[in-house]
Amino acid sequence: MANELNPNKKTMSSLEIAELAGRNHKDVMRSIRDMEPAWVKVNGRNFALVEYKDAKGETRPCYELHYDECMYVASKFNDETRAKLVVRWRDLETGKAEPIISLVKTEMKQPTISDKMKAATWAAKFLNLNENSKLIIAKQILEPYNLPLPDYTPSKGIIKSATKLLEERGLERQISAQAFNKIAMQKGFLCEVERNSSRGQKKKFKSITEKGLLYGENQVNPNNPKETQPLWYGDKFDEFLNVLGF
C-alpha cells in the first residue's frame, strides 16, 4: 500500500545514512541487512524495508530506521559518521532538516517464516541440495527464533570434488575436471544454472541433476552461498567414470 512520507515521523532512511557516511547506498544496505538478524533476535522485529523512486523514476528499495535502530546501525561506522548521524537526528527533530526521501514510498511486506521456508523448500528441490545444505538454509531462517537444530546432517557417503577424486586416482593428467564436467553434462548427470550477480550480470554454476544424485550430492558452495558445489561419492566414483565412458 502506498503512503506519503510523514514529515513528523522520526525516522531516517538508509539513503541519508549513505550520504552522511560517504558510502554507496548498496553497501550501506548490505551492512544493515547483515546486522538485521541480531536485531530481530533481541527485539523481535525487522527493520522497515520500503521503496522509493530515484532520479530516473525507477523504484528502488531502502530501509527506514527509527532512532534506536539507527544508533545500532551507526556502530558499524567511524566516530565522524556517528557524530554526523547524531547531528542529523537533532536537525530532523527540531525541523532544521527534512528527510531526503520526499517522494511516494511503498512499504514492502516482510516475508514471514512460512514464506521463507516455502522459498527454501523450492530452492532445495530445484537445486537438488543435500541434507546438510538444507540444514544450513534452515538454520539461517530459524536462528532469530532460537529453535534447536542439529549442527550437522551426515551425507550418504564420503563426498569430494571431482578434482580431488581424480587426483587420488592419479588420473588428473588423463582426465581434467573440465573434461569430466563436460561429459557429465552431456549425459545429463550435471547441469548449468544461472543466477543474477549483485552487479546485475549473469553468473553460471554447476548442479547435479536428479539423475546424478545416485553418484553425488549438491552442497552449498562455502565460497558463495548463492551457488551449489557438486560433490561425488568416493566409493561410487570408479563406477561413475565407467558410466561416463572414461
PDB file of C-alpha atoms in Angstrom:
ATOM      1  CA  MET A   1       0.000   0.000   0.000  1.00  0.00           C
ATOM      2  CA  ALA A   2       1.414   3.414  -0.991  1.00  0.00           C
ATOM      3  CA  ASN A   3       1.860   6.030   1.723  1.00  0.00           C
ATOM      4  CA  GLU A   4       3.167   9.574   1.554  1.00  0.00           C
ATOM      5  CA  LEU A   5       6.148  10.266   3.742  1.00  0.00           C
ATOM      6  CA  ASN A   6       5.030  11.706   7.055  1.00  0.00           C
ATOM      7  CA  PRO A   7       7.353  14.660   7.798  1.00  0.00           C
ATOM      8  CA  ASN A   8       6.596  14.305  11.510  1.00  0.00           C
ATOM      9  CA  LYS A   9       7.663  10.681  11.564  1.00  0.00           C
ATOM     10  CA  LYS A  10      11.006  10.397  13.347  1.00  0.00           C
ATOM     11  CA  THR A  11      12.863   8.065  11.016  1.00  0.00           C
ATOM     12  CA  MET A  12      16.000   8.163   8.895  1.00  0.00           C
ATOM     13  CA  SER A  13      16.463   6.346   5.619  1.00  0.00           C
ATOM     14  CA  SER A  14      19.443   4.269   4.564  1.00  0.00           C
ATOM     15  CA  LEU A  15      19.872   6.861   1.777  1.00  0.00           C
ATOM     16  CA  GLU A  16      20.563   9.549   4.348  1.00  0.00           C
ATOM     17  CA  ILE A  17      22.952   7.285   6.230  1.00  0.00           C
ATOM     18  CA  ALA A  18      24.827   6.550   2.996  1.00  0.00           C
ATOM     19  CA  GLU A  19      25.096  10.255   2.217  1.00  0.00           C
ATOM     20  CA  LEU A  20      26.418  11.091   5.693  1.00  0.00           C
ATOM     21  CA  ALA A  21      28.862   8.174   5.633  1.00  0.00           C
ATOM     22  CA  GLY A  22      30.079   8.969   2.115  1.00  0.00           C
ATOM     23  CA  ARG A  23      29.382   5.406   1.010  1.00  0.00           C
ATOM     24  CA  ASN A  24      27.416   3.754  -1.787  1.00  0.00           C
ATOM     25  CA  HIS A  25      23.819   3.122  -0.821  1.00  0.00           C
ATOM     26  CA  LYS A  26      24.006  -0.554  -1.865  1.00  0.00           C
ATOM     27  CA  ASP A  27      26.951  -1.066   0.518  1.00  0.00           C
ATOM     28  CA  VAL A  28      25.036   0.549   3.384  1.00  0.00           C
ATOM     29  CA  MET A  29      22.003  -1.615   2.560  1.00  0.00           C
ATOM     30  CA  ARG A  30      24.219  -4.706   2.722  1.00  0.00           C
ATOM     31  CA  SER A  31      25.654  -3.640   6.107  1.00  0.00           C
ATOM     32  CA  ILE A  32      22.190  -3.046   7.536  1.00  0.00           C
ATOM     33  CA  ARG A  33      20.953  -6.374   6.156  1.00  0.00           C
ATOM     34  CA  ASP A  34      23.896  -8.186   7.773  1.00  0.00           C
ATOM     35  CA  MET A  35      23.082  -6.574  11.155  1.00  0.00           C
ATOM     36  CA  GLU A  36      19.349  -7.283  10.988  1.00  0.00           C
ATOM     37  CA  PRO A  37      19.340 -10.913  12.298  1.00  0.00           C
ATOM     38  CA  ALA A  38      20.906  -9.875  15.630  1.00  0.00           C
ATOM     39  CA  TRP A  39      18.402  -7.024  15.964  1.00  0.00           C
ATOM     40  CA  VAL A  40      15.496  -9.396  15.276  1.00  0.00           C
ATOM     41  CA  LYS A  41      16.873 -11.853  17.830  1.00  0.00           C
ATOM     42  CA  VAL A  42      16.964  -9.185  20.563  1.00  0.00           C
ATOM     43  CA  ASN A  43      13.975  -7.003  19.622  1.00  0.00           C
ATOM     44  CA  GLY A  44      11.730  -9.395  17.736  1.00  0.00           C
ATOM     45  CA  ARG A  45      11.150  -7.125  14.744  1.00  0.00           C
ATOM     46  CA  ASN A  46      12.677  -6.489  11.340  1.00  0.00           C
ATOM     47  CA  PHE A  47      13.863  -3.159  10.021  1.00  0.00           C
ATOM     48  CA  ALA A  48      11.238  -1.423   7.852  1.00  0.00           C
ATOM     49  CA  LEU A  49      12.018  -2.059   4.202  1.00  0.00           C
ATOM     50  CA  VAL A  50      10.395   0.474   1.862  1.00  0.00           C
ATOM     51  CA  GLU A  51      10.646   1.613  -1.737  1.00  0.00           C
ATOM     52  CA  TYR A  52      11.459   4.999  -3.239  1.00  0.00           C
ATOM     53  CA  LYS A  53      11.766   6.386  -6.752  1.00  0.00           C
ATOM     54  CA  ASP A  54      15.210   7.510  -7.863  1.00  0.00           C
ATOM     55  CA  ALA A  55      16.066  10.374 -10.226  1.00  0.00           C
ATOM     56  CA  LYS A  56      15.206   8.168 -13.214  1.00  0.00           C
ATOM     57  CA  GLY A  57      11.798   7.347 -11.806  1.00  0.00           C
ATOM     58  CA  GLU A  58      12.809   3.758 -11.101  1.00  0.00           C
ATOM     59  CA  THR A  59      11.660   2.021  -7.928  1.00  0.00           C
ATOM     60  CA  ARG A  60      14.439   1.106  -5.507  1.00  0.00           C
ATOM     61  CA  PRO A  61      14.492  -0.443  -2.004  1.00  0.00           C
ATOM     62  CA  CYS A  62      15.778   1.294   1.103  1.00  0.00           C
ATOM     63  CA  TYR A  63      15.490   0.978   4.868  1.00  0.00           C
ATOM     64  CA  GLU A  64      13.592   3.397   7.079  1.00  0.00           C
ATOM     65  CA  LEU A  65      15.000   3.317  10.604  1.00  0.00           C
ATOM     66  CA  HIS A  66      13.809   4.661  13.927  1.00  0.00           C
ATOM     67  CA  TYR A  67      16.248   6.395  16.259  1.00  0.00           C
ATOM     68  CA  ASP A  68      17.257   3.312  18.267  1.00  0.00           C
ATOM     69  CA  GLU A  69      17.660   1.256  15.070  1.00  0.00           C
ATOM     70  CA  CYS A  70      19.767   3.999  13.519  1.00  0.00           C
ATOM     71  CA  MET A  71      22.035   4.201  16.561  1.00  0.00           C
ATOM     72  CA  TYR A  72      22.500   0.421  16.424  1.00  0.00           C
ATOM     73  CA  VAL A  73      23.454   0.581  12.745  1.00  0.00           C
ATOM     74  CA  ALA A  74      25.758   3.523  13.467  1.00  0.00           C
ATOM     75  CA  SER A  75      28.016   1.205  15.463  1.00  0.00           C
ATOM     76  CA  LYS A  76      29.276  -0.045  12.084  1.00  0.00           C
ATOM     77  CA  PHE A  77      30.707   3.358  11.191  1.00  0.00           C
ATOM     78  CA  ASN A  78      33.583   5.523  12.378  1.00  0.00           C
ATOM     79  CA  ASP A  79      33.397   8.272  15.017  1.00  0.00           C
ATOM     80  CA  GLU A  80      32.927  11.084  12.483  1.00  0.00           C
ATOM     81  CA  THR A  81      29.997   9.387  10.786  1.00  0.00           C
ATOM     82  CA  ARG A  82      28.350   8.592  14.128  1.00  0.00           C
ATOM     83  CA  ALA A  83      28.708  12.263  15.110  1.00  0.00           C
ATOM     84  CA  LYS A  84      27.087  13.318  11.821  1.00  0.00           C
ATOM     85  CA  LEU A  85      24.191  10.943  12.471  1.00  0.00           C
ATOM     86  CA  VAL A  86      23.602  12.416  15.932  1.00  0.00           C
ATOM     87  CA  VAL A  87      23.586  15.947  14.498  1.00  0.00           C
ATOM     88  CA  ARG A  88      21.300  14.846  11.672  1.00  0.00           C
ATOM     89  CA  TRP A  89      18.791  13.418  14.161  1.00  0.00           C
ATOM     90  CA  ARG A  90      18.868  16.655  16.135  1.00  0.00           C
ATOM     91  CA  ASP A  91      18.154  18.672  12.984  1.00  0.00           C
ATOM     92  CA  LEU A  92      15.314  16.332  11.976  1.00  0.00           C
ATOM     93  CA  GLU A  93      13.698  16.619  15.393  1.00  0.00           C
ATOM     94  CA  THR A  94      13.991  20.412  15.523  1.00  0.00           C
ATOM     95  CA  GLY A  95      12.773  20.853  11.958  1.00  0.00           C
ATOM     96  CA  LYS A  96      16.053  22.278  10.667  1.00  0.00           C
ATOM     97  CA  ALA A  97      16.319  19.394   8.185  1.00  0.00           C
ATOM     98  CA  GLU A  98      13.876  17.463   6.018  1.00  0.00           C
ATOM     99  CA  PRO A  99      14.087  13.749   5.164  1.00  0.00           C
ATOM    100  CA  ILE A 100      15.891  13.044   1.891  1.00  0.00           C
ATOM    101  CA  ILE A 101      13.014  10.951   0.598  1.00  0.00           C
ATOM    102  CA  SER A 102      10.115  13.252  -0.229  1.00  0.00           C
ATOM    103  CA  LEU A 103       8.578  11.034  -2.903  1.00  0.00           C
ATOM    104  CA  VAL A 104       5.816   8.457  -2.541  1.00  0.00           C
ATOM    105  CA  LYS A 105       7.020   5.280  -0.875  1.00  0.00           C
ATOM    106  CA  THR A 106       5.553   1.812  -0.767  1.00  0.00           C
ATOM    107  CA  GLU A 107       6.003  -0.334   2.279  1.00  0.00           C
ATOM    108  CA  MET A 108       7.297  -3.768   1.301  1.00  0.00           C
ATOM    109  CA  LYS A 109       5.760  -6.717   3.070  1.00  0.00           C
ATOM    110  CA  GLN A 110       8.336  -8.515   5.173  1.00  0.00           C
ATOM    111  CA  PRO A 111       8.409 -12.239   4.347  1.00  0.00           C
ATOM    112  CA  THR A 112       7.015 -14.454   7.102  1.00  0.00           C
ATOM    113  CA  ILE A 113       8.810 -17.555   8.346  1.00  0.00           C
ATOM    114  CA  SER A 114       6.322 -19.557   6.263  1.00  0.00           C
ATOM    115  CA  ASP A 115       7.270 -17.551   3.141  1.00  0.00           C
ATOM    116  CA  LYS A 116      10.972 -18.143   3.808  1.00  0.00           C
ATOM    117  CA  MET A 117      10.522 -21.877   4.367  1.00  0.00           C
ATOM    118  CA  LYS A 118       8.478 -22.220   1.159  1.00  0.00           C
ATOM    119  CA  ALA A 119      11.206 -20.412  -0.782  1.00  0.00           C
ATOM    120  CA  ALA A 120      13.876 -22.580   0.847  1.00  0.00           C
ATOM    121  CA  THR A 121      11.925 -25.763   0.022  1.00  0.00           C
ATOM    122  CA  TRP A 122      11.621 -24.695  -3.619  1.00  0.00           C
ATOM    123  CA  ALA A 123      15.350 -23.851  -3.832  1.00  0.00           C
ATOM    124  CA  ALA A 124      16.359 -27.149  -2.213  1.00  0.00           C
ATOM    125  CA  LYS A 125      14.227 -29.108  -4.678  1.00  0.00           C
ATOM    126  CA  PHE A 126      15.268 -27.061  -7.716  1.00  0.00           C
ATOM    127  CA  LEU A 127      18.983 -27.335  -6.896  1.00  0.00           C
ATOM    128  CA  ASN A 128      18.835 -30.920  -5.535  1.00  0.00           C
ATOM    129  CA  LEU A 129      20.600 -29.828  -2.334  1.00  0.00           C
ATOM    130  CA  ASN A 130      21.930 -32.422   0.075  1.00  0.00           C
ATOM    131  CA  GLU A 131      20.638 -32.706   3.645  1.00  0.00           C
ATOM    132  CA  ASN A 132      23.453 -30.707   5.211  1.00  0.00           C
ATOM    133  CA  SER A 133      22.886 -27.789   2.809  1.00  0.00           C
ATOM    134  CA  LYS A 134      19.169 -27.849   3.628  1.00  0.00           C
ATOM    135  CA  LEU A 135      20.115 -27.672   7.304  1.00  0.00           C
ATOM    136  CA  ILE A 136      22.359 -24.643   6.692  1.00  0.00           C
ATOM    137  CA  ILE A 137      19.481 -22.800   5.000  1.00  0.00           C
ATOM    138  CA  ALA A 138      17.042 -23.775   7.759  1.00  0.00           C
ATOM    139  CA  LYS A 139      19.438 -22.518  10.455  1.00  0.00           C
ATOM    140  CA  GLN A 140      19.748 -19.148   8.682  1.00  0.00           C
ATOM    141  CA  ILE A 141      15.956 -18.809   8.685  1.00  0.00           C
ATOM    142  CA  LEU A 142      15.291 -20.100  12.195  1.00  0.00           C
ATOM    143  CA  GLU A 143      18.275 -18.676  14.105  1.00  0.00           C
ATOM    144  CA  PRO A 144      16.410 -15.497  15.237  1.00  0.00           C
ATOM    145  CA  TYR A 145      13.742 -17.712  16.820  1.00  0.00           C
ATOM    146  CA  ASN A 146      16.197 -19.724  18.968  1.00  0.00           C
ATOM    147  CA  LEU A 147      14.810 -23.036  17.710  1.00  0.00           C
ATOM    148  CA  PRO A 148      17.002 -26.104  18.348  1.00  0.00           C
ATOM    149  CA  LEU A 149      18.606 -27.612  15.249  1.00  0.00           C
ATOM    150  CA  PRO A 150      21.398 -30.180  14.861  1.00  0.00           C
ATOM    151  CA  ASP A 151      24.822 -28.878  13.860  1.00  0.00           C
ATOM    152  CA  TYR A 152      25.344 -31.402  11.101  1.00  0.00           C
ATOM    153  CA  THR A 153      23.445 -33.916   8.985  1.00  0.00           C
ATOM    154  CA  PRO A 154      25.672 -36.686   7.620  1.00  0.00           C
ATOM    155  CA  SER A 155      25.858 -37.385   3.892  1.00  0.00           C
ATOM    156  CA  LYS A 156      25.124 -40.817   2.428  1.00  0.00           C
ATOM    157  CA  GLY A 157      28.842 -41.362   1.919  1.00  0.00           C
ATOM    158  CA  ILE A 158      32.207 -39.611   1.790  1.00  0.00           C
ATOM    159  CA  ILE A 159      31.839 -36.825  -0.777  1.00  0.00           C
ATOM    160  CA  LYS A 160      34.619 -34.946  -2.546  1.00  0.00           C
ATOM    161  CA  SER A 161      35.081 -32.762  -5.607  1.00  0.00           C
ATOM    162  CA  ALA A 162      35.813 -34.368  -8.969  1.00  0.00           C
ATOM    163  CA  THR A 163      39.226 -32.681  -8.952  1.00  0.00           C
ATOM    164  CA  LYS A 164      40.141 -34.284  -5.621  1.00  0.00           C
ATOM    165  CA  LEU A 165      38.858 -37.732  -6.585  1.00  0.00           C
ATOM    166  CA  LEU A 166      40.711 -37.678  -9.906  1.00  0.00           C
ATOM    167  CA  GLU A 167      43.919 -36.683  -8.102  1.00  0.00           C
ATOM    168  CA  GLU A 168      43.532 -39.536  -5.606  1.00  0.00           C
ATOM    169  CA  ARG A 169      43.391 -41.973  -8.517  1.00  0.00           C
ATOM    170  CA  GLY A 170      46.321 -40.402 -10.345  1.00  0.00           C
ATOM    171  CA  LEU A 171      44.060 -39.514 -13.263  1.00  0.00           C
ATOM    172  CA  GLU A 172      44.345 -35.721 -13.162  1.00  0.00           C
ATOM    173  CA  ARG A 173      46.634 -35.660 -16.229  1.00  0.00           C
ATOM    174  CA  GLN A 174      44.418 -38.006 -18.218  1.00  0.00           C
ATOM    175  CA  ILE A 175      41.051 -36.535 -17.223  1.00  0.00           C
ATOM    176  CA  SER A 176      40.735 -32.848 -16.348  1.00  0.00           C
ATOM    177  CA  ALA A 177      37.902 -31.623 -14.143  1.00  0.00           C
ATOM    178  CA  GLN A 178      36.672 -29.582 -17.118  1.00  0.00           C
ATOM    179  CA  ALA A 179      36.520 -32.703 -19.336  1.00  0.00           C
ATOM    180  CA  PHE A 180      34.780 -34.642 -16.555  1.00  0.00           C
ATOM    181  CA  ASN A 181      32.145 -31.905 -16.127  1.00  0.00           C
ATOM    182  CA  LYS A 182      31.594 -31.618 -19.878  1.00  0.00           C
ATOM    183  CA  ILE A 183      30.816 -35.326 -20.289  1.00  0.00           C
ATOM    184  CA  ALA A 184      28.707 -35.383 -17.113  1.00  0.00           C
ATOM    185  CA  MET A 185      26.640 -32.513 -18.530  1.00  0.00           C
ATOM    186  CA  GLN A 186      26.308 -34.160 -21.931  1.00  0.00           C
ATOM    187  CA  LYS A 187      24.995 -37.355 -20.318  1.00  0.00           C
ATOM    188  CA  GLY A 188      22.550 -35.465 -18.075  1.00  0.00           C
ATOM    189  CA  PHE A 189      24.230 -36.051 -14.695  1.00  0.00           C
ATOM    190  CA  LEU A 190      25.218 -32.407 -14.310  1.00  0.00           C
ATOM    191  CA  CYS A 191      23.628 -29.149 -15.450  1.00  0.00           C
ATOM    192  CA  GLU A 192      24.468 -25.456 -15.508  1.00  0.00           C
ATOM    193  CA  VAL A 193      22.330 -22.979 -13.574  1.00  0.00           C
ATOM    194  CA  GLU A 194      22.273 -19.182 -13.877  1.00  0.00           C
ATOM    195  CA  ARG A 195      21.861 -16.579 -11.153  1.00  0.00           C
ATOM    196  CA  ASN A 196      21.984 -12.792 -11.096  1.00  0.00           C
ATOM    197  CA  SER A 197      25.064 -11.228  -9.529  1.00  0.00           C
ATOM    198  CA  SER A 198      24.975  -8.127  -7.322  1.00  0.00           C
ATOM    199  CA  ARG A 199      26.028  -6.134 -10.394  1.00  0.00           C
ATOM    200  CA  GLY A 200      23.140  -7.416 -12.484  1.00  0.00           C
ATOM    201  CA  GLN A 201      25.272  -9.806 -14.506  1.00  0.00           C
ATOM    202  CA  LYS A 202      24.578 -13.487 -15.115  1.00  0.00           C
ATOM    203  CA  LYS A 203      26.688 -15.963 -13.161  1.00  0.00           C
ATOM    204  CA  LYS A 204      26.746 -19.667 -14.025  1.00  0.00           C
ATOM    205  CA  PHE A 205      27.379 -22.568 -11.669  1.00  0.00           C
ATOM    206  CA  LYS A 206      27.026 -26.332 -11.887  1.00  0.00           C
ATOM    207  CA  SER A 207      24.483 -28.503 -10.118  1.00  0.00           C
ATOM    208  CA  ILE A 208      23.990 -32.276 -10.006  1.00  0.00           C
ATOM    209  CA  THR A 209      20.718 -33.289 -11.659  1.00  0.00           C
ATOM    210  CA  GLU A 210      18.215 -35.718 -10.173  1.00  0.00           C
ATOM    211  CA  LYS A 211      19.726 -38.397 -12.412  1.00  0.00           C
ATOM    212  CA  GLY A 212      23.173 -37.677 -10.983  1.00  0.00           C
ATOM    213  CA  LEU A 213      22.125 -37.947  -7.328  1.00  0.00           C
ATOM    214  CA  LEU A 214      22.968 -41.660  -7.473  1.00  0.00           C
ATOM    215  CA  TYR A 215      26.632 -40.684  -7.653  1.00  0.00           C
ATOM    216  CA  GLY A 216      26.857 -37.454  -5.683  1.00  0.00           C
ATOM    217  CA  GLU A 217      25.283 -34.566  -3.768  1.00  0.00           C
ATOM    218  CA  ASN A 218      24.902 -30.818  -4.198  1.00  0.00           C
ATOM    219  CA  GLN A 219      26.349 -28.824  -1.333  1.00  0.00           C
ATOM    220  CA  VAL A 220      26.013 -25.095  -0.755  1.00  0.00           C
ATOM    221  CA  ASN A 221      29.248 -23.575  -2.030  1.00  0.00           C
ATOM    222  CA  PRO A 222      31.206 -22.412   1.067  1.00  0.00           C
ATOM    223  CA  ASN A 223      32.779 -19.630  -1.012  1.00  0.00           C
ATOM    224  CA  ASN A 224      29.427 -18.404  -2.346  1.00  0.00           C
ATOM    225  CA  PRO A 225      26.206 -19.458  -0.566  1.00  0.00           C
ATOM    226  CA  LYS A 226      24.195 -18.469  -3.667  1.00  0.00           C
ATOM    227  CA  GLU A 227      25.693 -21.365  -5.627  1.00  0.00           C
ATOM    228  CA  THR A 228      25.908 -25.143  -5.318  1.00  0.00           C
ATOM    229  CA  GLN A 229      29.095 -27.200  -5.323  1.00  0.00           C
ATOM    230  CA  PRO A 230      28.777 -30.680  -6.902  1.00  0.00           C
ATOM    231  CA  LEU A 231      30.484 -33.340  -4.763  1.00  0.00           C
ATOM    232  CA  TRP A 232      30.754 -37.014  -5.655  1.00  0.00           C
ATOM    233  CA  TYR A 233      30.698 -40.226  -3.595  1.00  0.00           C
ATOM    234  CA  GLY A 234      34.198 -41.664  -3.306  1.00  0.00           C
ATOM    235  CA  ASP A 235      33.012 -45.295  -3.211  1.00  0.00           C
ATOM    236  CA  LYS A 236      30.978 -44.864  -6.419  1.00  0.00           C
ATOM    237  CA  PHE A 237      33.388 -42.681  -8.385  1.00  0.00           C
ATOM    238  CA  ASP A 238      35.071 -45.519 -10.292  1.00  0.00           C
ATOM    239  CA  GLU A 239      31.678 -46.823 -11.350  1.00  0.00           C
ATOM    240  CA  PHE A 240      30.658 -43.296 -12.362  1.00  0.00           C
ATOM    241  CA  LEU A 241      33.788 -42.873 -14.506  1.00  0.00           C
ATOM    242  CA  ASN A 242      32.835 -46.073 -16.361  1.00  0.00           C
ATOM    243  CA  VAL A 243      29.284 -44.804 -16.875  1.00  0.00           C
ATOM    244  CA  LEU A 244      30.685 -41.575 -18.324  1.00  0.00           C
ATOM    245  CA  GLY A 245      32.885 -43.576 -20.682  1.00  0.00           C
ATOM    246  CA  PHE A 246      36.315 -42.742 -19.254  1.00  0.00           C
TER     247      PHE A 246
END
